[in-house]
Each structure stands twice: as structure tokens, then as C-alpha cells.
Coordinates of C-alpha atoms and ligand atoms in Angstrom, one line a residue:
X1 CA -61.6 -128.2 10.0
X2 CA -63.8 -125.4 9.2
X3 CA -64.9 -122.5 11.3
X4 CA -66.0 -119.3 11.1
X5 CA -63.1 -116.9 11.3
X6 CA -62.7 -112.9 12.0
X7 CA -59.8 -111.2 9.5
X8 CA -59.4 -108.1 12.1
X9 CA -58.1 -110.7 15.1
X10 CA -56.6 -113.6 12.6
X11 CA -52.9 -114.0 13.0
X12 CA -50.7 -112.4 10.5
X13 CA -49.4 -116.4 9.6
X14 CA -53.2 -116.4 8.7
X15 CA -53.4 -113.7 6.5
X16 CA -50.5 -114.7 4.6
X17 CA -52.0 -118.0 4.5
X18 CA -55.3 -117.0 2.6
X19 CA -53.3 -114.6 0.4
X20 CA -51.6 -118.1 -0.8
X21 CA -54.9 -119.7 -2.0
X22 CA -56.2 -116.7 -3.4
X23 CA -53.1 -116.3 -5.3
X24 CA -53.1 -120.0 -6.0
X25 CA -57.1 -119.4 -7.7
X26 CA -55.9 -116.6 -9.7
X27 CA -53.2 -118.5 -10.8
X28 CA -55.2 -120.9 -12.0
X29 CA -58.8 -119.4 -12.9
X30 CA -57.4 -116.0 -14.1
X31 CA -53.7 -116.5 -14.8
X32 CA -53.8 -113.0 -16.6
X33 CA -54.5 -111.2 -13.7
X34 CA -51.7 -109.9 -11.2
X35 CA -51.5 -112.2 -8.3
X36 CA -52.7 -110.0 -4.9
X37 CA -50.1 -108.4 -2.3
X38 CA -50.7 -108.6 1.8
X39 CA -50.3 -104.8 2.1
X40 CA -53.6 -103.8 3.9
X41 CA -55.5 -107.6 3.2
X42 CA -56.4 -107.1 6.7
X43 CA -58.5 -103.9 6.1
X44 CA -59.7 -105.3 2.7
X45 CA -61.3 -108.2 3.9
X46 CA -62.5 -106.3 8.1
X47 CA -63.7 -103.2 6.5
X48 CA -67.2 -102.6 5.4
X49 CA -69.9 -100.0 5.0
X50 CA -71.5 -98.5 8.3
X51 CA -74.6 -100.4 7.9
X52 CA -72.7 -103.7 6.4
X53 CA -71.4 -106.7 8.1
X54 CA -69.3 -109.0 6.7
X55 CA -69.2 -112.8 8.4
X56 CA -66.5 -115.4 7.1
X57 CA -65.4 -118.8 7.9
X58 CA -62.2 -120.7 6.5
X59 CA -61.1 -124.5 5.8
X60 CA -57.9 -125.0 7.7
X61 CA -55.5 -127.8 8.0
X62 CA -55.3 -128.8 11.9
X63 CA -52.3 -126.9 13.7
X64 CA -48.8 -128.1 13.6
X65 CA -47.3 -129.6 16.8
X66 CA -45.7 -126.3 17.9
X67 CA -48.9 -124.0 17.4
X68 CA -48.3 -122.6 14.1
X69 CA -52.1 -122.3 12.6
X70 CA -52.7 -124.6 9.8
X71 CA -53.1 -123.6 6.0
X72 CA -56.2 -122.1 5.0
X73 CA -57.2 -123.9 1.8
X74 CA -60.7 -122.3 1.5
X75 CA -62.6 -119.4 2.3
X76 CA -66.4 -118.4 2.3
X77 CA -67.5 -114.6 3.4
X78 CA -70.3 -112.9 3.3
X79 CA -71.4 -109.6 3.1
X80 CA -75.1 -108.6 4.3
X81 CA -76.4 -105.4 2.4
X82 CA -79.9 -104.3 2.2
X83 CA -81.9 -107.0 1.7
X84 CA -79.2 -109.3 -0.3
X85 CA -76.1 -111.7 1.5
X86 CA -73.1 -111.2 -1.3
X87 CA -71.3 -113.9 -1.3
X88 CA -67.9 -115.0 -2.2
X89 CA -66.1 -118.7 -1.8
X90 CA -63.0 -119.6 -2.6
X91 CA -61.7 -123.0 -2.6
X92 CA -57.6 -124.2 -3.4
X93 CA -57.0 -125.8 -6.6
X94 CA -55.2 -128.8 -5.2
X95 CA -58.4 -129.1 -3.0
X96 CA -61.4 -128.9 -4.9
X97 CA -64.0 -131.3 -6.4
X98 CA -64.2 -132.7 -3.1
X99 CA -67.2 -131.1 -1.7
X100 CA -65.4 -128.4 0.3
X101 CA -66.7 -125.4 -1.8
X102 CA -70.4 -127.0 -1.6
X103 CA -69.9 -127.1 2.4
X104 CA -68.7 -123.9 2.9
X105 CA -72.2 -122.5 1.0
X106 CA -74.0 -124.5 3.5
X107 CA -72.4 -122.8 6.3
X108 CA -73.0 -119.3 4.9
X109 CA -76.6 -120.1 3.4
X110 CA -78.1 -120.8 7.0
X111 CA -76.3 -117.8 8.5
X112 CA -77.8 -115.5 5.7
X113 CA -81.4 -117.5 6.2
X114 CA -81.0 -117.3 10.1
X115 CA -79.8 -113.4 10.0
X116 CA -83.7 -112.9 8.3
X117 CA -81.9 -112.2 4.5
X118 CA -84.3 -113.3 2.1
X119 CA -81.8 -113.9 -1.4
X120 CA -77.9 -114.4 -2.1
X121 CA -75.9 -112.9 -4.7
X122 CA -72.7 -113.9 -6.1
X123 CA -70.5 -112.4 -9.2
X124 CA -69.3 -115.6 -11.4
X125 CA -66.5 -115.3 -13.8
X126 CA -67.2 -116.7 -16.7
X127 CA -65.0 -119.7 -18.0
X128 CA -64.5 -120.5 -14.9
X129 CA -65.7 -124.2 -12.4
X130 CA -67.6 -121.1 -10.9
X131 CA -70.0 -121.5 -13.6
X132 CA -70.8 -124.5 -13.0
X133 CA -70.2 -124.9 -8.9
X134 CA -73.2 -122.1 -8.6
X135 CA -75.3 -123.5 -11.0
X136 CA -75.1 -126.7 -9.6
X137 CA -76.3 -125.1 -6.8
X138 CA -79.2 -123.7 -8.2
X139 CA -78.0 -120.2 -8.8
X140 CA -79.3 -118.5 -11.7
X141 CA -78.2 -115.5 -13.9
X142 CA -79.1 -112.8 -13.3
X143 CA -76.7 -110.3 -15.6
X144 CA -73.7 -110.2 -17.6
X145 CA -71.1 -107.8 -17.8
X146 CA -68.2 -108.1 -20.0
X147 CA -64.8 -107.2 -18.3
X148 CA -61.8 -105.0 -20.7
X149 CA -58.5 -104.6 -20.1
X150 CA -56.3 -101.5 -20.8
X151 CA -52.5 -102.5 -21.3
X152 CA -50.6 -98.9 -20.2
X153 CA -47.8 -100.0 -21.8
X154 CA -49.7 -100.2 -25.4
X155 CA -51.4 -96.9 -25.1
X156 CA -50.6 -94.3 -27.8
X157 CA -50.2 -91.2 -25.4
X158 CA -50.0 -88.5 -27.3
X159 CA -53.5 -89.4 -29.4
X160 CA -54.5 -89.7 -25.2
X161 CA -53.5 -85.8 -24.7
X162 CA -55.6 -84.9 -27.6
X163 CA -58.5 -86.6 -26.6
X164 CA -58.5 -84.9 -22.7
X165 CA -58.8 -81.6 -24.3
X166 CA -61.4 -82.5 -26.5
X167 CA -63.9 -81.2 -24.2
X168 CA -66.9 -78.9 -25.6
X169 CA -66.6 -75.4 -24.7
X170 CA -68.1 -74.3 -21.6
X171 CA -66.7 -77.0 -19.7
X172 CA -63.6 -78.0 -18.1
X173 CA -62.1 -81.0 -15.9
X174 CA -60.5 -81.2 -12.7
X175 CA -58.6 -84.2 -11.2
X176 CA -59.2 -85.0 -7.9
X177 CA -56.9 -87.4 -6.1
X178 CA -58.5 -89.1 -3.1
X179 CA -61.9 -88.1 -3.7
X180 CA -64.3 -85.0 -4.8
X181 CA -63.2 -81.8 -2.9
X182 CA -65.9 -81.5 -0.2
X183 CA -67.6 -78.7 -2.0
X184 CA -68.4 -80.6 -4.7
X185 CA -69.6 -83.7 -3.1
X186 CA -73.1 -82.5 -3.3
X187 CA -73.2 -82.1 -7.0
X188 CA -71.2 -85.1 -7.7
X189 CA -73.9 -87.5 -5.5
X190 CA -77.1 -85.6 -7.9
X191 CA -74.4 -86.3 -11.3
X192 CA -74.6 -89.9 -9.7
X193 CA -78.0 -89.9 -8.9
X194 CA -79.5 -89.3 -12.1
X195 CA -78.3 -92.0 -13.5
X196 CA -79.0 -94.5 -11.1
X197 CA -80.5 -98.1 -12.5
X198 CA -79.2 -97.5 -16.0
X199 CA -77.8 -101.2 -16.3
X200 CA -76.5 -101.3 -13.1
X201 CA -76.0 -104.5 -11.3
X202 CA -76.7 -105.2 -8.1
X203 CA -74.1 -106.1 -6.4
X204 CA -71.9 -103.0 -6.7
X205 CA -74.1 -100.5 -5.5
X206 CA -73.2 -96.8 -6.2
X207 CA -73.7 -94.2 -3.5
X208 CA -76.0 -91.5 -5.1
X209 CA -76.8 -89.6 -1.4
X210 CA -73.8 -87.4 -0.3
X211 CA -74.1 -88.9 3.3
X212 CA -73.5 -92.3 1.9
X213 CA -70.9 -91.3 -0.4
X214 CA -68.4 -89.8 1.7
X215 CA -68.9 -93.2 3.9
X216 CA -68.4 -95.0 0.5
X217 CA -64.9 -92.9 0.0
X218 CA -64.2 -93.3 3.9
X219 CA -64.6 -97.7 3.2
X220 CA -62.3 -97.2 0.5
X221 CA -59.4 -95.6 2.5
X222 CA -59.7 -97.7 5.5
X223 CA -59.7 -100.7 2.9
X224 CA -56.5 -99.6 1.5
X225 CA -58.3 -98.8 -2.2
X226 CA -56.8 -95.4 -3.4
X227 CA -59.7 -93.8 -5.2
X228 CA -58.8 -91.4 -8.0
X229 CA -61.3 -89.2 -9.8
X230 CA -61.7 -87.1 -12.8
X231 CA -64.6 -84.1 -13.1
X232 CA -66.5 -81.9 -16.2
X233 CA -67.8 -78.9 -14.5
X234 CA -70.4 -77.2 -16.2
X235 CA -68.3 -73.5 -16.1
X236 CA -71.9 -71.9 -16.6
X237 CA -73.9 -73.9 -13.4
X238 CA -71.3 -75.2 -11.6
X239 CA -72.9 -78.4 -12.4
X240 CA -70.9 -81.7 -12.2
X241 CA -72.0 -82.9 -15.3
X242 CA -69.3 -86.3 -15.6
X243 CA -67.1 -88.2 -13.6
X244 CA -64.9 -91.3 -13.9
X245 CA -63.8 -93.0 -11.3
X246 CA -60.4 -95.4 -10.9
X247 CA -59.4 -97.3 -7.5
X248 CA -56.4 -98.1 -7.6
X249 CA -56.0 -101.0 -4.2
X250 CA -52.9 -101.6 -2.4
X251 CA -54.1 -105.5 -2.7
X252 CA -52.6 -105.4 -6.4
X253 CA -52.1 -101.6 -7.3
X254 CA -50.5 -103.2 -11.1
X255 CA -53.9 -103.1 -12.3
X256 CA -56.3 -100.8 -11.0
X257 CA -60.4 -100.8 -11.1
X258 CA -62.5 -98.5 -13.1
X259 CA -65.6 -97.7 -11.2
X260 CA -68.3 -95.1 -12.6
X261 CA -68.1 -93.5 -15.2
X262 CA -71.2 -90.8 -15.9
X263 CA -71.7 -88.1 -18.1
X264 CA -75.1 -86.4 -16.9
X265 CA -78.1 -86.3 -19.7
X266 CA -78.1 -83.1 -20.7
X267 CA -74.4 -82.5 -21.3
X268 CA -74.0 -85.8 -23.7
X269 CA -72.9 -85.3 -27.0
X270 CA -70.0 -83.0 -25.9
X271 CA -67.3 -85.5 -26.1
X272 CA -66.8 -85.5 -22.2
X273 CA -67.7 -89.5 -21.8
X274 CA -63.9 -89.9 -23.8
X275 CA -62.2 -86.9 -23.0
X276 CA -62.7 -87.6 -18.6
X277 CA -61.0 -91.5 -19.3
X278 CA -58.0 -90.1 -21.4
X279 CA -57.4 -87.1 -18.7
X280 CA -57.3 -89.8 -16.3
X281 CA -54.9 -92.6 -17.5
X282 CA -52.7 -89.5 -18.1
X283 CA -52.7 -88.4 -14.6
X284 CA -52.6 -91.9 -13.4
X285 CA -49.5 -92.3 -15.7
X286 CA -47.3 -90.1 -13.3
X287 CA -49.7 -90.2 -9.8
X288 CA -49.1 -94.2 -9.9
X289 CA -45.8 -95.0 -11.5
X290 CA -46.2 -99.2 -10.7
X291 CA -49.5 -99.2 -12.6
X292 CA -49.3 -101.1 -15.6
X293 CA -53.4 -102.0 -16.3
X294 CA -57.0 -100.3 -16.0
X295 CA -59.9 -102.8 -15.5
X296 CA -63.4 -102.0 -16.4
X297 CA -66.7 -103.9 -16.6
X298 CA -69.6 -102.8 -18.9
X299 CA -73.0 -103.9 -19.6
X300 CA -73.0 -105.7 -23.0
X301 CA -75.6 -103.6 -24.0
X302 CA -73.8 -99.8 -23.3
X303 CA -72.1 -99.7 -27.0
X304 CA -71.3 -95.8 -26.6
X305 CA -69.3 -96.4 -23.7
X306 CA -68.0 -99.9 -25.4
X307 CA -67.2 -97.9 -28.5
X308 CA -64.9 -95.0 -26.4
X309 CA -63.3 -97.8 -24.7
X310 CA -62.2 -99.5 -27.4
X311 CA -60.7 -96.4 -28.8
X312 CA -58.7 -96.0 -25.5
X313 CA -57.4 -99.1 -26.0
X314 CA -59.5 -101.6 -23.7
X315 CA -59.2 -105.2 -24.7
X316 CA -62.8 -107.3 -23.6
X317 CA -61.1 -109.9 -21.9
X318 CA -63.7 -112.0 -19.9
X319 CA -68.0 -112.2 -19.1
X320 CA -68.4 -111.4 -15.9
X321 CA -71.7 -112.1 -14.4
X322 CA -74.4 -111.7 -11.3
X323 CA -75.7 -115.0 -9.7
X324 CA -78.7 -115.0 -7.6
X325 CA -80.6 -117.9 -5.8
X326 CA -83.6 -117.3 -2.8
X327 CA -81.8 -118.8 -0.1
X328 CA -84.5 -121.0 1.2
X329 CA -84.5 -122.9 -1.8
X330 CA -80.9 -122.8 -1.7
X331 CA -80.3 -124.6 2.2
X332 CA -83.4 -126.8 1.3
X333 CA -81.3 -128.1 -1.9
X334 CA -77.8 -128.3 -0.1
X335 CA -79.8 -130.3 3.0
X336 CA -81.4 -132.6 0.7
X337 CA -78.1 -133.2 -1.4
X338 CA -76.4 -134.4 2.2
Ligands
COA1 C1 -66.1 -122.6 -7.5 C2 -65.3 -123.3 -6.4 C3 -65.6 -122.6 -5.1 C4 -65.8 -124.8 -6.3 O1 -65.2 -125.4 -5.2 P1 -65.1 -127.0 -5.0 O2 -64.7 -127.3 -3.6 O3 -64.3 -127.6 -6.1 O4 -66.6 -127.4 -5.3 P2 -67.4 -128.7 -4.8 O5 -66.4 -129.9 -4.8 O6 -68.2 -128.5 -3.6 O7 -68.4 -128.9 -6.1 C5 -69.8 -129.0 -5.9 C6 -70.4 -129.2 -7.3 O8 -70.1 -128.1 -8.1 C7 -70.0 -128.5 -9.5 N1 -68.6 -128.2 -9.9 C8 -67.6 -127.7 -9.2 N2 -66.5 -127.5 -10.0 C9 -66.8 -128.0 -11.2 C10 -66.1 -128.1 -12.4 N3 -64.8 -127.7 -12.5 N4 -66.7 -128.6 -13.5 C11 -68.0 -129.0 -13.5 N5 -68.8 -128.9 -12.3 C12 -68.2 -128.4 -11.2 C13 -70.2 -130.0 -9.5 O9 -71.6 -130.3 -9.7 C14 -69.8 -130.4 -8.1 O10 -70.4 -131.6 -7.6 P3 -69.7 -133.0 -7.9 O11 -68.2 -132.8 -7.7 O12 -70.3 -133.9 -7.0 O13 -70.0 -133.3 -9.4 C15 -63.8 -123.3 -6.7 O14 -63.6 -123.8 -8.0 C16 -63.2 -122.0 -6.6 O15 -62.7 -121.6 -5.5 N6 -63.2 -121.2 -7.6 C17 -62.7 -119.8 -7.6 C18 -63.9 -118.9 -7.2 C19 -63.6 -117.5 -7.3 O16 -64.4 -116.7 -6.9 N7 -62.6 -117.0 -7.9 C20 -62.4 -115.5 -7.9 C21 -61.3 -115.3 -8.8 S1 -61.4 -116.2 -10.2

């Protein structure tokens, strides 16, 4: 049975039940990556953006004879942003190529048409039946990123210590656990803002208005996402002029995310792009002692950021790419197919 299905009022057997097919799809599509943990999957899949709404529905076997809920063997959400519906479906290994990933699309595509949302975006892992799932659907691509992987455990630490004080004069960094300090959240959104649209997708928007961003920090705490930050200060302006960003989520906090990274225009050049990363796998090192990976995703095209990875360490591991259909087309195509 399928049916559309709330994560804040699901029962916990629920939860755990998803957490098994996800863990099941990673297991199978990404067998590198660490397999997910229930601690706040709850909050993770409930929370959104004020602004956001997130609508879901599952494929679940029918209930057993004394109540306990069936297995959920697939899931499609959701997310409505702007003008876009960001989707994500997942379907259990031992159940698919039987028409259940193509059904739960259906479902989604004429809540997204009915809701007045005009297109649907999806990110697609490459070598992966993801591939070709959405573009037997009609999706095309839209961008590529490549994803790398930083193995802790193979990082030469003290070439790392040299390379966080390799900072031009005049500047100097500050880590910030949790967030920017709230004095500094205005300079960090303009640091942000400059650079907004340099080959950025558009699925993972970045919050460039301070407003926004401290509702964009705010999402990440209540969806159990620890976010970790490391500053430049311009000693002279008081300027922000770069910031990196690592999340490291309670979902799977053995590998954590890399999110921005930004070194403001006019204070390239200065070597503060390498030395914010380096400061922050060293204070990661002893601020999260389970982590064993950093994950990071970068436009093919950003070779000076590619370059500094590399010397980090990073590994490119996997393409990682934006779908997009117009979701007309899309529920005209999945009514005609059935
Ligand atoms: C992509 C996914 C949802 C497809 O689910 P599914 O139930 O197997 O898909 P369907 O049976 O509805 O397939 C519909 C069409 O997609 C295409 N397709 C799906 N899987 C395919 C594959 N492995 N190879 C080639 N074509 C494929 C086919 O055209 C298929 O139609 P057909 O079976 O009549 O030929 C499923 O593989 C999945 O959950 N993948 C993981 C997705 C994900 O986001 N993972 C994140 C972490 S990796």
C-alpha cells in the first residue's frame, strides 16, 4: 500500500523501518558510504525552512495481525522551495524494477503540479539505476558536481598545522563551533553574498541575507546537523573575508558534509582558501573524536578550489549531479505510460 505519511507523528517502529531501506540503498548504491543512525531521523526528515514544506508518502507492507505497522520498502518526499518541488525517492533493492519508484513520482508529480509548482529538481548520483530511473522519466541535466572524500585517518597532520598558519598577514581565523558569533553574522551573510551564483546549483541554496541565515543555522540544529565553522577576519576592516563550513549530522556523524567554502574577491591570493580547510579538520580532529571522513562536492569547473583539495588530501570519489523536468510534462508522460 502506499500513502502519504507525516515523519513528526510516524511510529518509532516506522522510523526504524525507513532507516532499514535507506541503509539497505546505501548498501547497495553507495557501499562506501557509512550506513545512517536513527539518532534525530525524526527531526531530519520533519524539519524544514520557515517558508518550506516538506510532503512524503511511503510503500508499506500491510500490517501484521497484532498491529505492528508493515515494512516501509519505499519512500518519496518532497520539498517545496521557491518556485522548485526537490525531490527525493527511494525504493528497496529487493523491490525495485517493479514500477514502485515510477509510482511513487506519480504521486509526488501531481501534488507539486496541484500545489501551483511549476518544475522538479532532483540530485542523481552518478553510477547509479538513478541515472537511468530519472531519465527514463524525462529528467534532464542540469549540472554536475563531482563529490571528494577526505580519509582523516590518511591525513598528514603536521603538513595540516603548517598550512592553518599560512595565512597572509593582516588576517587571522577564528573557529566557531555552532555557528558565527552573532556579531558577526552580518558580515558573514555580505562574505556569502558576494559570491552568490558562482557555479552554484540549485538545489542547495545558500542563505546570503542574515535573517535567512540564522533560520538556516536554526534548521540545522533542530535537524540534528551540528554545523562547525572556520573564519578570516580582515584585522584592518573587520571584514569576514572567508569562511568554510562543515556539518557534521547526528544521522551519520563518521563522515561529515562540507558546505561553503568562500574566500571574498578582494582578499584572494592570500592563501586563506587552504589555510580555513586545514584549521578546520584540525579542530574537528579533537571537537569530533568519532569522525573519520570529510565530504565535499565541487563544480568540475572550480580547479583552485579542486587543486587545495587535492592537497588536503580529498579523493574525487563520485559525479554527483542536478536533475530537472517541468512537471507538466512530467505527469503528462507518467499518465500516458499507465
Ligand atoms: C532510482 C529508484 C528509485 C528506481 O526505483 P524502481 O522502483 O526500481 O524504479 P521503476 O521500477 O519504477 O523503474 C522505472 C523505469 O526506470 C528505469 N530504470 C530503473 N532502474 C533502472 C536500472 N537499474 N537500469 C536501467 N533502467 C532503470 C527503467 O526504464 C524502468 O522502467 P522498466 O523497468 O519498465 O524498464 C531506485 O533504484 C532507488 O531507490 N535508488 C536509490 C535512489 C537514491 O536516491 N539514493 C540515494 C542514495 S544513493
Amino acid at each position: 500500500m502506499v500513502r502519504e505519511w507525516d515523519p513528526r507523528t510516524a511510529s518509532s517502529v516506522e522510523i526504524a523501518s525507513l532507516l532499514d531501506t535507506l541503509n539497505a540503498v546505501l548498501a547497495t548504491d553507495l557501499p562506501q558510504d557509512p550506513p545512517w543512525r536513527e539518532s534525530s531521523l525524526r527531526e531530519y526528515l520533519s524539519e524544514v525552512m520557515p517558508g518550506e514544506r516538506r510532503i512524503s508518502w511511503v510503500a508499506q507492507d500491510e500490517p501484521a495481525g497484532d498491529g505492528t505497522p508493515g515494512r516501509i520498502l519505499g519512500q518519496v518526499q518532497v520539498l517545496l522551495l521557491g518556485g522548485i518541488g526537490v525531490l527525493e525517492v527511494l525504493v528497496h533493492p529487493s523491490m525495485r524494477r517493479s514500477g514502485l519508484g515510477r509510482t511513487l513520482v506519480k504521486l509526488a508529480a501531481r501534488r507539486i503540479r496541484d500545489e501551483g509548482f511549476g518544475s522538479i529538481g532532483v540530485e542523481v548520483v552518478g553510477d547509479t539505476p538513478a541515472v537511468a530511473f530519472y531519465e527514463s522519466l524525462g529528467f534532464t541535466r542540469d549540472y554536475v558536481e563531482t563529490r571528494s572524500v577526505l580519509d582523516l585517518g590518511a591525513v598528514g597532520w603536521p603538513a595540516l598545522a603548517e598550512m592553518a598558519t599560512g595565512v597572509g598577514a593582516g588576517y587571522h581565523l577564528e573557529f566557531c563551533p555552532g555557528g558565527p558569533p552573532d556579531d558577526l553574522i552580518e558580515a558573514y551573510a555580505r562574505a556569502k553574498a558576494e559570491v552568490r551564483d558562482v557555479d552554484d546549483g540549485e538545489l542547495r541554496p545558500s542563505s546570503y541575507d542574515p535573517e535567512r541565515l540564522r533560520d538556516s543555522l536554526d534548521t540545522l540544529h533542530r535537524r540534528g546537523m551540528k554545523p562547525y565553522i572556520v573564519l578570516a577576519i580582515h584585522e584592518q576592516s573587520g571584514e569576514v573575508a572567508g569562511l568554510t563550513e562543515v556539518v557534521v549530522p547526528a544521522q551519520h556523524p563518521t563522515r561529515a558534509d562540507q558546505y561553503d567554502t568562500i574566500v571574498v574577491q578582494d582578499h584572494r591570493g592570500y592563501g586563506i582558501d587552504r589555510a580555513i580547510k586545514a584549521r578546520m579538520l584540525l579542530e574537528l580532529r579533537s571537537a569530533e573524536p568519532e569522525l573519520a571522513e570529510v565530504q565535499t562536492w565541487n563544480a568540475q569547473a572550480n580547479e583552485a578550489m579542486l587543486k587545495v583539495n587535492a592537497e588536503l588530501g580529498y579523493r574525487p570519489d563520485r559525479d554527483w549531479c542536478e536533475y530537472g523536468v517541468d512537471v507538466a510534462e512530467l505527469v503528462h508522460r507518467l499518465d500516458a505510460q499507465h
